[in-house]
Short mmCIF file of N, CA and C in Angstrom, two decimals:
data_model
loop_
_atom_site.label_atom_id
_atom_site.label_comp_id
_atom_site.label_asym_id
_atom_site.label_seq_id
_atom_site.Cartn_x
_atom_site.Cartn_y
_atom_site.Cartn_z
N MET J 1296 -11.71 -3.68 27.76
CA MET J 1296 -10.63 -3.27 26.87
C MET J 1296 -10.65 -4.12 25.61
N VAL J 1297 -10.55 -3.46 24.45
CA VAL J 1297 -10.56 -4.14 23.16
C VAL J 1297 -9.21 -4.83 22.94
N GLN J 1298 -9.25 -6.10 22.58
CA GLN J 1298 -8.03 -6.87 22.31
C GLN J 1298 -7.59 -6.62 20.87
N ARG J 1299 -6.39 -6.06 20.72
CA ARG J 1299 -5.84 -5.76 19.39
C ARG J 1299 -4.51 -6.47 19.23
N CYS J 1300 -3.95 -6.35 18.03
CA CYS J 1300 -2.62 -6.89 17.76
C CYS J 1300 -1.61 -6.25 18.71
N GLN J 1301 -0.64 -7.03 19.11
CA GLN J 1301 0.38 -6.54 20.04
C GLN J 1301 1.10 -5.30 19.51
N TRP J 1302 1.39 -5.28 18.20
CA TRP J 1302 2.20 -4.19 17.64
C TRP J 1302 1.50 -2.83 17.66
N ILE J 1303 0.19 -2.80 17.84
CA ILE J 1303 -0.54 -1.53 17.79
C ILE J 1303 -0.61 -0.85 19.17
N GLN J 1304 -0.18 -1.57 20.22
CA GLN J 1304 -0.21 -1.01 21.57
C GLN J 1304 0.62 0.29 21.61
N ASP J 1305 0.11 1.28 22.30
CA ASP J 1305 0.79 2.56 22.51
C ASP J 1305 0.99 3.38 21.23
N LYS J 1306 0.23 3.12 20.20
CA LYS J 1306 0.30 3.91 18.97
C LYS J 1306 -0.74 5.03 19.05
N PRO J 1307 -0.54 6.11 18.27
CA PRO J 1307 -1.52 7.22 18.26
C PRO J 1307 -2.89 6.76 17.71
N ASP J 1308 -3.89 7.54 18.03
CA ASP J 1308 -5.27 7.19 17.65
C ASP J 1308 -5.44 6.95 16.15
N PHE J 1309 -4.80 7.77 15.30
CA PHE J 1309 -4.98 7.59 13.86
C PHE J 1309 -4.41 6.24 13.41
N TYR J 1310 -3.36 5.78 14.06
CA TYR J 1310 -2.76 4.49 13.73
C TYR J 1310 -3.67 3.34 14.19
N VAL J 1311 -4.24 3.48 15.39
CA VAL J 1311 -5.18 2.48 15.91
C VAL J 1311 -6.40 2.39 14.99
N ALA J 1312 -6.89 3.54 14.54
CA ALA J 1312 -8.04 3.55 13.62
C ALA J 1312 -7.69 2.83 12.32
N TYR J 1313 -6.48 3.04 11.81
CA TYR J 1313 -6.02 2.33 10.61
C TYR J 1313 -6.03 0.83 10.86
N HIS J 1314 -5.49 0.40 11.98
CA HIS J 1314 -5.48 -1.03 12.33
C HIS J 1314 -6.90 -1.59 12.37
N ASP J 1315 -7.80 -0.85 13.00
CA ASP J 1315 -9.16 -1.35 13.23
C ASP J 1315 -10.02 -1.35 11.98
N THR J 1316 -9.78 -0.42 11.05
CA THR J 1316 -10.71 -0.26 9.92
C THR J 1316 -10.12 -0.57 8.56
N VAL J 1317 -8.79 -0.63 8.44
CA VAL J 1317 -8.18 -0.84 7.12
C VAL J 1317 -7.29 -2.08 7.09
N TRP J 1318 -6.31 -2.14 7.96
CA TRP J 1318 -5.26 -3.15 7.90
C TRP J 1318 -5.83 -4.56 8.00
N GLY J 1319 -5.53 -5.36 7.00
CA GLY J 1319 -5.98 -6.74 7.00
C GLY J 1319 -7.40 -6.95 6.50
N LYS J 1320 -8.09 -5.88 6.18
CA LYS J 1320 -9.46 -6.00 5.65
C LYS J 1320 -9.38 -6.04 4.12
N PRO J 1321 -10.01 -7.03 3.50
CA PRO J 1321 -9.95 -7.12 2.04
C PRO J 1321 -10.43 -5.84 1.36
N CYS J 1322 -9.59 -5.31 0.49
CA CYS J 1322 -9.88 -4.10 -0.26
C CYS J 1322 -9.98 -4.47 -1.74
N TYR J 1323 -11.04 -4.01 -2.39
CA TYR J 1323 -11.26 -4.30 -3.81
C TYR J 1323 -11.40 -3.03 -4.64
N ASN J 1324 -11.34 -1.89 -3.99
CA ASN J 1324 -11.54 -0.60 -4.65
C ASN J 1324 -10.22 -0.16 -5.29
N ASP J 1325 -10.21 -0.01 -6.60
CA ASP J 1325 -8.97 0.32 -7.31
C ASP J 1325 -8.33 1.61 -6.82
N ARG J 1326 -9.11 2.61 -6.56
CA ARG J 1326 -8.56 3.89 -6.10
C ARG J 1326 -7.84 3.72 -4.76
N GLU J 1327 -8.46 2.97 -3.86
CA GLU J 1327 -7.83 2.71 -2.56
C GLU J 1327 -6.60 1.81 -2.73
N LEU J 1328 -6.68 0.86 -3.60
CA LEU J 1328 -5.52 -0.02 -3.85
C LEU J 1328 -4.33 0.79 -4.34
N PHE J 1329 -4.58 1.77 -5.20
CA PHE J 1329 -3.49 2.63 -5.68
C PHE J 1329 -2.97 3.51 -4.54
N GLN J 1330 -3.88 4.05 -3.75
CA GLN J 1330 -3.48 4.90 -2.63
C GLN J 1330 -2.53 4.15 -1.70
N TRP J 1331 -2.90 2.94 -1.29
CA TRP J 1331 -2.08 2.19 -0.35
C TRP J 1331 -0.76 1.77 -0.98
N LEU J 1332 -0.77 1.45 -2.26
CA LEU J 1332 0.49 1.11 -2.94
C LEU J 1332 1.42 2.31 -2.95
N THR J 1333 0.88 3.47 -3.25
CA THR J 1333 1.69 4.69 -3.28
C THR J 1333 2.29 4.97 -1.91
N LEU J 1334 1.49 4.85 -0.87
CA LEU J 1334 2.02 5.10 0.47
C LEU J 1334 3.08 4.08 0.85
N GLU J 1335 2.91 2.83 0.41
CA GLU J 1335 3.94 1.82 0.69
C GLU J 1335 5.26 2.16 0.00
N VAL J 1336 5.21 2.73 -1.19
CA VAL J 1336 6.43 3.16 -1.86
C VAL J 1336 7.14 4.21 -1.01
N PHE J 1337 6.39 5.16 -0.48
CA PHE J 1337 6.99 6.19 0.36
C PHE J 1337 7.41 5.65 1.72
N HIS J 1338 6.82 4.55 2.14
CA HIS J 1338 7.15 3.91 3.42
C HIS J 1338 8.55 3.30 3.39
N SER J 1339 9.02 2.93 2.23
CA SER J 1339 10.32 2.27 2.11
C SER J 1339 11.41 3.08 2.82
N GLY J 1340 12.01 2.46 3.85
CA GLY J 1340 13.07 3.11 4.60
C GLY J 1340 12.59 4.04 5.70
N LEU J 1341 11.29 4.19 5.85
CA LEU J 1341 10.72 5.09 6.85
C LEU J 1341 9.69 4.35 7.69
N SER J 1342 9.23 4.96 8.76
CA SER J 1342 8.22 4.32 9.59
C SER J 1342 6.83 4.48 8.96
N TRP J 1343 6.01 3.46 9.12
CA TRP J 1343 4.64 3.52 8.61
C TRP J 1343 3.86 4.60 9.35
N GLN J 1344 4.14 4.77 10.61
CA GLN J 1344 3.45 5.81 11.38
C GLN J 1344 3.68 7.18 10.76
N LEU J 1345 4.90 7.47 10.36
CA LEU J 1345 5.21 8.76 9.71
C LEU J 1345 4.42 8.90 8.41
N VAL J 1346 4.46 7.89 7.57
CA VAL J 1346 3.77 7.95 6.28
C VAL J 1346 2.27 8.09 6.47
N LEU J 1347 1.72 7.27 7.34
CA LEU J 1347 0.28 7.30 7.59
C LEU J 1347 -0.17 8.65 8.14
N SER J 1348 0.68 9.29 8.93
CA SER J 1348 0.32 10.61 9.49
C SER J 1348 0.22 11.67 8.40
N LYS J 1349 0.78 11.40 7.24
CA LYS J 1349 0.77 12.35 6.13
C LYS J 1349 -0.24 11.98 5.05
N LEU J 1350 -1.14 11.04 5.33
CA LEU J 1350 -2.12 10.59 4.33
C LEU J 1350 -2.88 11.76 3.70
N ASP J 1351 -3.44 12.64 4.51
CA ASP J 1351 -4.20 13.77 3.97
C ASP J 1351 -3.32 14.68 3.10
N ASP J 1352 -2.09 14.88 3.54
CA ASP J 1352 -1.16 15.72 2.77
C ASP J 1352 -0.83 15.08 1.42
N PHE J 1353 -0.63 13.77 1.41
CA PHE J 1353 -0.37 13.07 0.15
C PHE J 1353 -1.58 13.17 -0.78
N GLN J 1354 -2.78 13.00 -0.21
CA GLN J 1354 -3.98 13.09 -1.04
C GLN J 1354 -4.12 14.47 -1.66
N GLN J 1355 -3.82 15.50 -0.91
CA GLN J 1355 -3.91 16.87 -1.44
C GLN J 1355 -2.83 17.12 -2.48
N ALA J 1356 -1.62 16.71 -2.20
CA ALA J 1356 -0.49 16.99 -3.10
C ALA J 1356 -0.57 16.20 -4.40
N PHE J 1357 -1.11 14.99 -4.33
CA PHE J 1357 -1.16 14.09 -5.49
C PHE J 1357 -2.58 13.97 -6.06
N ASP J 1358 -3.31 15.06 -6.14
CA ASP J 1358 -4.64 15.06 -6.79
C ASP J 1358 -5.53 13.92 -6.32
N GLY J 1359 -5.65 13.77 -5.00
CA GLY J 1359 -6.51 12.73 -4.45
C GLY J 1359 -5.97 11.33 -4.67
N LEU J 1360 -4.70 11.22 -5.00
CA LEU J 1360 -4.06 9.94 -5.34
C LEU J 1360 -4.82 9.22 -6.45
N ASP J 1361 -5.20 10.01 -7.41
CA ASP J 1361 -5.92 9.51 -8.59
C ASP J 1361 -4.89 9.04 -9.62
N PRO J 1362 -4.83 7.74 -9.92
CA PRO J 1362 -3.82 7.24 -10.86
C PRO J 1362 -3.95 7.84 -12.26
N GLU J 1363 -5.17 8.16 -12.68
CA GLU J 1363 -5.37 8.77 -14.00
C GLU J 1363 -4.64 10.11 -14.09
N LYS J 1364 -4.81 10.93 -13.07
CA LYS J 1364 -4.17 12.25 -13.06
C LYS J 1364 -2.65 12.12 -12.88
N ILE J 1365 -2.25 11.27 -11.95
CA ILE J 1365 -0.82 11.13 -11.66
C ILE J 1365 -0.07 10.58 -12.87
N SER J 1366 -0.70 9.72 -13.63
CA SER J 1366 -0.03 9.13 -14.81
C SER J 1366 0.35 10.18 -15.84
N GLN J 1367 -0.28 11.35 -15.76
CA GLN J 1367 -0.03 12.44 -16.71
C GLN J 1367 0.95 13.49 -16.17
N TYR J 1368 1.47 13.28 -14.97
CA TYR J 1368 2.38 14.26 -14.37
C TYR J 1368 3.63 14.45 -15.23
N THR J 1369 4.13 15.66 -15.18
CA THR J 1369 5.33 16.05 -15.93
C THR J 1369 6.46 16.41 -14.96
N ALA J 1370 7.57 16.82 -15.52
CA ALA J 1370 8.71 17.27 -14.71
C ALA J 1370 8.31 18.45 -13.82
N CYS J 1371 7.41 19.29 -14.30
CA CYS J 1371 6.93 20.42 -13.49
C CYS J 1371 6.20 19.93 -12.24
N ASP J 1372 5.44 18.86 -12.38
CA ASP J 1372 4.74 18.28 -11.22
C ASP J 1372 5.74 17.69 -10.24
N VAL J 1373 6.77 17.05 -10.76
CA VAL J 1373 7.80 16.50 -9.88
C VAL J 1373 8.43 17.62 -9.06
N GLU J 1374 8.75 18.73 -9.71
CA GLU J 1374 9.34 19.87 -8.99
C GLU J 1374 8.37 20.46 -7.98
N ARG J 1375 7.11 20.56 -8.36
CA ARG J 1375 6.08 21.06 -7.43
C ARG J 1375 6.03 20.18 -6.18
N LEU J 1376 6.06 18.88 -6.36
CA LEU J 1376 6.01 17.96 -5.23
C LEU J 1376 7.30 18.00 -4.41
N MET J 1377 8.43 18.16 -5.09
CA MET J 1377 9.71 18.26 -4.38
C MET J 1377 9.76 19.51 -3.49
N ASN J 1378 8.96 20.50 -3.80
CA ASN J 1378 8.93 21.74 -3.02
C ASN J 1378 7.79 21.77 -2.00
N ASN J 1379 7.08 20.66 -1.85
CA ASN J 1379 5.96 20.60 -0.90
C ASN J 1379 6.47 20.06 0.44
N PRO J 1380 6.57 20.91 1.46
CA PRO J 1380 7.12 20.47 2.75
C PRO J 1380 6.20 19.54 3.54
N LYS J 1381 4.96 19.37 3.10
CA LYS J 1381 4.01 18.54 3.85
C LYS J 1381 4.14 17.05 3.53
N ILE J 1382 4.79 16.72 2.42
CA ILE J 1382 4.94 15.32 2.05
C ILE J 1382 6.40 14.89 2.20
N ILE J 1383 6.64 13.63 1.95
CA ILE J 1383 8.00 13.11 1.94
C ILE J 1383 8.58 13.44 0.57
N ARG J 1384 9.61 14.25 0.56
CA ARG J 1384 10.17 14.75 -0.70
C ARG J 1384 11.38 13.91 -1.10
N HIS J 1385 11.08 12.89 -1.85
CA HIS J 1385 12.11 11.96 -2.33
C HIS J 1385 11.88 11.81 -3.84
N ARG J 1386 12.77 12.38 -4.60
CA ARG J 1386 12.58 12.45 -6.05
C ARG J 1386 12.31 11.08 -6.68
N ARG J 1387 13.10 10.09 -6.34
CA ARG J 1387 12.92 8.77 -6.96
C ARG J 1387 11.57 8.15 -6.60
N LYS J 1388 11.09 8.39 -5.39
CA LYS J 1388 9.78 7.87 -5.00
C LYS J 1388 8.67 8.62 -5.73
N ILE J 1389 8.83 9.90 -5.90
CA ILE J 1389 7.84 10.69 -6.64
C ILE J 1389 7.80 10.23 -8.10
N GLU J 1390 8.96 10.08 -8.71
CA GLU J 1390 9.02 9.61 -10.10
C GLU J 1390 8.48 8.19 -10.22
N ALA J 1391 8.76 7.34 -9.22
CA ALA J 1391 8.22 5.98 -9.22
C ALA J 1391 6.70 6.00 -9.14
N THR J 1392 6.15 6.94 -8.39
CA THR J 1392 4.69 7.04 -8.26
C THR J 1392 4.05 7.33 -9.61
N ILE J 1393 4.68 8.18 -10.40
CA ILE J 1393 4.16 8.49 -11.74
C ILE J 1393 4.22 7.23 -12.63
N GLN J 1394 5.36 6.57 -12.63
CA GLN J 1394 5.51 5.33 -13.41
C GLN J 1394 4.53 4.27 -12.91
N ASN J 1395 4.37 4.16 -11.60
CA ASN J 1395 3.46 3.16 -11.03
C ASN J 1395 2.01 3.45 -11.42
N ALA J 1396 1.65 4.72 -11.50
CA ALA J 1396 0.29 5.07 -11.95
C ALA J 1396 0.07 4.59 -13.38
N GLN J 1397 1.07 4.76 -14.22
CA GLN J 1397 0.97 4.30 -15.61
C GLN J 1397 0.87 2.78 -15.67
N SER J 1398 1.68 2.09 -14.88
CA SER J 1398 1.64 0.62 -14.85
C SER J 1398 0.33 0.13 -14.26
N PHE J 1399 -0.15 0.80 -13.23
CA PHE J 1399 -1.42 0.47 -12.59
C PHE J 1399 -2.56 0.53 -13.61
N LEU J 1400 -2.57 1.62 -14.40
CA LEU J 1400 -3.63 1.79 -15.41
C LEU J 1400 -3.52 0.75 -16.52
N ALA J 1401 -2.29 0.36 -16.87
CA ALA J 1401 -2.12 -0.67 -17.89
C ALA J 1401 -2.67 -2.00 -17.39
N ILE J 1402 -2.44 -2.32 -16.13
CA ILE J 1402 -3.00 -3.55 -15.55
C ILE J 1402 -4.52 -3.46 -15.50
N LYS J 1403 -5.02 -2.31 -15.12
CA LYS J 1403 -6.48 -2.11 -15.07
C LYS J 1403 -7.09 -2.33 -16.45
N GLU J 1404 -6.42 -1.85 -17.48
CA GLU J 1404 -6.89 -2.04 -18.85
C GLU J 1404 -6.88 -3.53 -19.23
N GLU J 1405 -5.80 -4.20 -18.88
CA GLU J 1405 -5.64 -5.62 -19.24
C GLU J 1405 -6.59 -6.54 -18.46
N TRP J 1406 -6.76 -6.28 -17.17
CA TRP J 1406 -7.52 -7.18 -16.29
C TRP J 1406 -8.95 -6.71 -16.03
N GLY J 1407 -9.29 -5.51 -16.43
CA GLY J 1407 -10.61 -4.97 -16.12
C GLY J 1407 -10.60 -4.17 -14.82
N SER J 1408 -9.71 -4.51 -13.92
CA SER J 1408 -9.49 -3.76 -12.68
C SER J 1408 -8.17 -4.22 -12.07
N PHE J 1409 -7.56 -3.34 -11.31
CA PHE J 1409 -6.34 -3.73 -10.61
C PHE J 1409 -6.68 -4.74 -9.52
N SER J 1410 -7.84 -4.59 -8.93
CA SER J 1410 -8.30 -5.52 -7.90
C SER J 1410 -8.29 -6.96 -8.41
N ARG J 1411 -8.83 -7.17 -9.58
CA ARG J 1411 -8.85 -8.52 -10.17
C ARG J 1411 -7.42 -9.07 -10.30
N TYR J 1412 -6.52 -8.21 -10.73
CA TYR J 1412 -5.12 -8.60 -10.88
C TYR J 1412 -4.50 -8.98 -9.54
N ILE J 1413 -4.58 -8.11 -8.54
CA ILE J 1413 -3.86 -8.34 -7.29
C ILE J 1413 -4.45 -9.52 -6.52
N TRP J 1414 -5.75 -9.71 -6.62
CA TRP J 1414 -6.39 -10.81 -5.89
C TRP J 1414 -6.23 -12.16 -6.60
N HIS J 1415 -5.87 -12.15 -7.88
CA HIS J 1415 -5.75 -13.44 -8.58
C HIS J 1415 -4.60 -14.27 -8.03
N PHE J 1416 -3.62 -13.62 -7.39
CA PHE J 1416 -2.47 -14.35 -6.85
C PHE J 1416 -2.87 -15.31 -5.74
N THR J 1417 -4.01 -15.07 -5.10
CA THR J 1417 -4.50 -15.94 -4.01
C THR J 1417 -5.87 -16.53 -4.34
N GLN J 1418 -6.20 -16.58 -5.60
CA GLN J 1418 -7.50 -17.09 -6.04
C GLN J 1418 -8.64 -16.38 -5.31
N ASN J 1419 -8.47 -15.07 -5.13
CA ASN J 1419 -9.49 -14.20 -4.54
C ASN J 1419 -9.81 -14.51 -3.08
N LYS J 1420 -8.87 -15.15 -2.37
CA LYS J 1420 -9.09 -15.47 -0.95
C LYS J 1420 -7.95 -14.90 -0.12
N PRO J 1421 -8.28 -14.31 1.02
CA PRO J 1421 -7.20 -13.82 1.90
C PRO J 1421 -6.36 -14.97 2.43
N VAL J 1422 -5.09 -14.71 2.60
CA VAL J 1422 -4.18 -15.65 3.25
C VAL J 1422 -4.18 -15.27 4.73
N ILE J 1423 -4.58 -16.18 5.58
CA ILE J 1423 -4.72 -15.89 7.00
C ILE J 1423 -3.59 -16.60 7.76
N ARG J 1424 -2.86 -15.82 8.53
CA ARG J 1424 -1.78 -16.39 9.33
C ARG J 1424 -2.36 -17.35 10.36
N LYS J 1425 -1.76 -18.52 10.45
CA LYS J 1425 -2.24 -19.55 11.35
C LYS J 1425 -1.70 -19.35 12.76
N ASP J 1426 -2.40 -19.96 13.71
CA ASP J 1426 -1.95 -19.94 15.11
C ASP J 1426 -0.51 -20.38 15.21
N GLY J 1427 0.26 -19.65 15.96
CA GLY J 1427 1.64 -20.05 16.21
C GLY J 1427 2.64 -19.63 15.15
N GLU J 1428 2.18 -19.23 13.97
CA GLU J 1428 3.10 -18.76 12.93
C GLU J 1428 3.56 -17.35 13.26
N ALA J 1429 4.83 -17.11 13.06
CA ALA J 1429 5.36 -15.77 13.27
C ALA J 1429 4.98 -14.87 12.10
N MET J 1430 4.76 -13.60 12.41
CA MET J 1430 4.50 -12.64 11.34
C MET J 1430 5.79 -12.45 10.54
N GLN J 1431 5.65 -12.44 9.22
CA GLN J 1431 6.80 -12.31 8.34
C GLN J 1431 6.87 -10.90 7.77
N THR J 1432 8.04 -10.56 7.22
CA THR J 1432 8.18 -9.27 6.54
C THR J 1432 8.23 -9.46 5.02
N ARG J 1433 8.31 -10.71 4.60
CA ARG J 1433 8.24 -11.05 3.17
C ARG J 1433 7.83 -12.51 3.10
N SER J 1434 7.42 -12.95 1.91
CA SER J 1434 6.94 -14.32 1.76
C SER J 1434 7.10 -14.75 0.31
N ALA J 1435 6.85 -16.02 0.06
CA ALA J 1435 6.88 -16.51 -1.32
C ALA J 1435 5.84 -15.75 -2.15
N LEU J 1436 4.70 -15.44 -1.55
CA LEU J 1436 3.66 -14.69 -2.25
C LEU J 1436 4.15 -13.29 -2.60
N SER J 1437 4.76 -12.60 -1.65
CA SER J 1437 5.23 -11.25 -1.95
C SER J 1437 6.38 -11.27 -2.96
N ASP J 1438 7.20 -12.31 -2.92
CA ASP J 1438 8.25 -12.47 -3.93
C ASP J 1438 7.63 -12.59 -5.33
N GLN J 1439 6.60 -13.42 -5.43
CA GLN J 1439 5.93 -13.66 -6.73
C GLN J 1439 5.25 -12.38 -7.24
N VAL J 1440 4.51 -11.71 -6.37
CA VAL J 1440 3.79 -10.49 -6.77
C VAL J 1440 4.79 -9.41 -7.17
N THR J 1441 5.86 -9.27 -6.39
CA THR J 1441 6.88 -8.26 -6.69
C THR J 1441 7.50 -8.50 -8.05
N GLN J 1442 7.88 -9.73 -8.31
CA GLN J 1442 8.50 -10.06 -9.59
C GLN J 1442 7.56 -9.73 -10.75
N ASP J 1443 6.30 -10.08 -10.60
CA ASP J 1443 5.33 -9.81 -11.67
C ASP J 1443 5.11 -8.31 -11.85
N MET J 1444 4.99 -7.60 -10.74
CA MET J 1444 4.77 -6.15 -10.84
C MET J 1444 5.97 -5.45 -11.45
N LYS J 1445 7.17 -5.88 -11.11
CA LYS J 1445 8.37 -5.28 -11.71
C LYS J 1445 8.39 -5.52 -13.21
N GLN J 1446 7.99 -6.71 -13.64
CA GLN J 1446 7.93 -7.01 -15.07
C GLN J 1446 6.91 -6.12 -15.76
N LYS J 1447 5.92 -5.68 -15.02
CA LYS J 1447 4.88 -4.81 -15.58
C LYS J 1447 5.23 -3.33 -15.43
N GLY J 1448 6.45 -3.04 -14.98
CA GLY J 1448 6.94 -1.66 -14.98
C GLY J 1448 6.92 -0.93 -13.66
N PHE J 1449 6.47 -1.53 -12.58
CA PHE J 1449 6.42 -0.85 -11.29
C PHE J 1449 7.84 -0.60 -10.77
N LYS J 1450 8.01 0.53 -10.10
CA LYS J 1450 9.31 0.96 -9.58
C LYS J 1450 9.25 1.15 -8.07
N PHE J 1451 10.42 1.11 -7.47
CA PHE J 1451 10.62 1.35 -6.04
C PHE J 1451 9.79 0.40 -5.18
N ILE J 1452 9.73 -0.85 -5.63
CA ILE J 1452 9.06 -1.89 -4.84
C ILE J 1452 10.03 -3.04 -4.64
N GLY J 1453 9.84 -3.76 -3.58
CA GLY J 1453 10.57 -4.98 -3.30
C GLY J 1453 9.65 -5.90 -2.53
N SER J 1454 10.12 -7.08 -2.23
CA SER J 1454 9.27 -8.07 -1.58
C SER J 1454 8.78 -7.61 -0.20
N THR J 1455 9.60 -6.91 0.55
CA THR J 1455 9.17 -6.43 1.87
C THR J 1455 8.08 -5.37 1.72
N THR J 1456 8.27 -4.45 0.78
CA THR J 1456 7.27 -3.41 0.53
C THR J 1456 5.95 -4.05 0.08
N ILE J 1457 6.02 -5.00 -0.83
CA ILE J 1457 4.80 -5.63 -1.34
C ILE J 1457 4.15 -6.50 -0.27
N HIS J 1458 4.93 -7.16 0.58
CA HIS J 1458 4.33 -7.94 1.67
C HIS J 1458 3.53 -7.01 2.58
N SER J 1459 4.11 -5.87 2.93
CA SER J 1459 3.42 -4.89 3.75
C SER J 1459 2.15 -4.40 3.06
N TYR J 1460 2.25 -4.17 1.75
CA TYR J 1460 1.09 -3.76 0.97
C TYR J 1460 -0.01 -4.82 1.02
N LEU J 1461 0.36 -6.08 0.81
CA LEU J 1461 -0.62 -7.17 0.82
C LEU J 1461 -1.28 -7.31 2.18
N GLN J 1462 -0.52 -7.04 3.25
CA GLN J 1462 -1.11 -7.03 4.59
C GLN J 1462 -2.12 -5.89 4.71
N GLY J 1463 -1.72 -4.73 4.27
CA GLY J 1463 -2.56 -3.54 4.40
C GLY J 1463 -3.89 -3.67 3.67
N ILE J 1464 -3.86 -4.30 2.48
CA ILE J 1464 -5.09 -4.39 1.68
C ILE J 1464 -5.85 -5.69 1.92
N GLY J 1465 -5.40 -6.48 2.89
CA GLY J 1465 -6.16 -7.66 3.30
C GLY J 1465 -5.93 -8.91 2.47
N VAL J 1466 -5.04 -8.87 1.50
CA VAL J 1466 -4.71 -10.10 0.78
C VAL J 1466 -4.05 -11.07 1.77
N ILE J 1467 -3.25 -10.51 2.68
CA ILE J 1467 -2.69 -11.27 3.80
C ILE J 1467 -3.32 -10.70 5.07
N ASN J 1468 -3.96 -11.57 5.84
CA ASN J 1468 -4.53 -11.15 7.12
C ASN J 1468 -3.57 -11.62 8.21
N ASP J 1469 -2.79 -10.69 8.73
CA ASP J 1469 -1.76 -10.99 9.72
C ASP J 1469 -2.13 -10.54 11.12
N HIS J 1470 -3.42 -10.29 11.37
CA HIS J 1470 -3.81 -9.93 12.73
C HIS J 1470 -3.47 -11.07 13.68
N ASP J 1471 -3.08 -10.70 14.90
CA ASP J 1471 -2.81 -11.70 15.94
C ASP J 1471 -4.08 -12.55 16.15
N GLU J 1472 -3.87 -13.78 16.53
CA GLU J 1472 -4.99 -14.69 16.73
C GLU J 1472 -5.99 -14.14 17.75
N THR J 1473 -5.51 -13.44 18.76
CA THR J 1473 -6.37 -12.92 19.81
C THR J 1473 -6.98 -11.57 19.47
N CYS J 1474 -6.61 -11.00 18.34
CA CYS J 1474 -7.10 -9.68 17.95
C CYS J 1474 -8.57 -9.72 17.55
N LEU J 1475 -9.34 -8.82 18.09
CA LEU J 1475 -10.76 -8.72 17.76
C LEU J 1475 -10.99 -8.49 16.26
N PHE J 1476 -9.99 -7.90 15.57
CA PHE J 1476 -10.16 -7.51 14.18
C PHE J 1476 -9.66 -8.56 13.19
N LYS J 1477 -9.26 -9.74 13.67
CA LYS J 1477 -8.82 -10.80 12.78
C LYS J 1477 -9.99 -11.26 11.95
#
């Protein structure tokens, strides 16, 4: 039997696959970084399992989660998305996604890539939870990143959302010490 993080026990196969192949693994691909940020925005107030189960639907509804395309969305696109029963239909989150795409691209322009920007907070090294430390839902790092991202125009984010994002993209490696995927 494969030893995994305690929290993944009894989860559906797609969630286990996410744990094994994505969560906590350093991600440097800007398109993927935008995808996971967008899903974290929609995760706010909802279960990650629900949001993750709709990944394909989000990709289809939001033009492959391409920040270039999303940054150009209009009120008509917002209405189109609000009428799509396959995604989470929350107007403020949809509007935040458009604003976040614009802010994402501005950072990409300034830093050369969003990856360079997000990883600079840890000097390009993952933060690995030490033995005996409890998993957190926010941290000084997520507070700092959130504050900076808000100053750069990002919407519908907070320290808990950003902490979860940093875990997902591997900036924070929060796998249990006994987990094979640490």
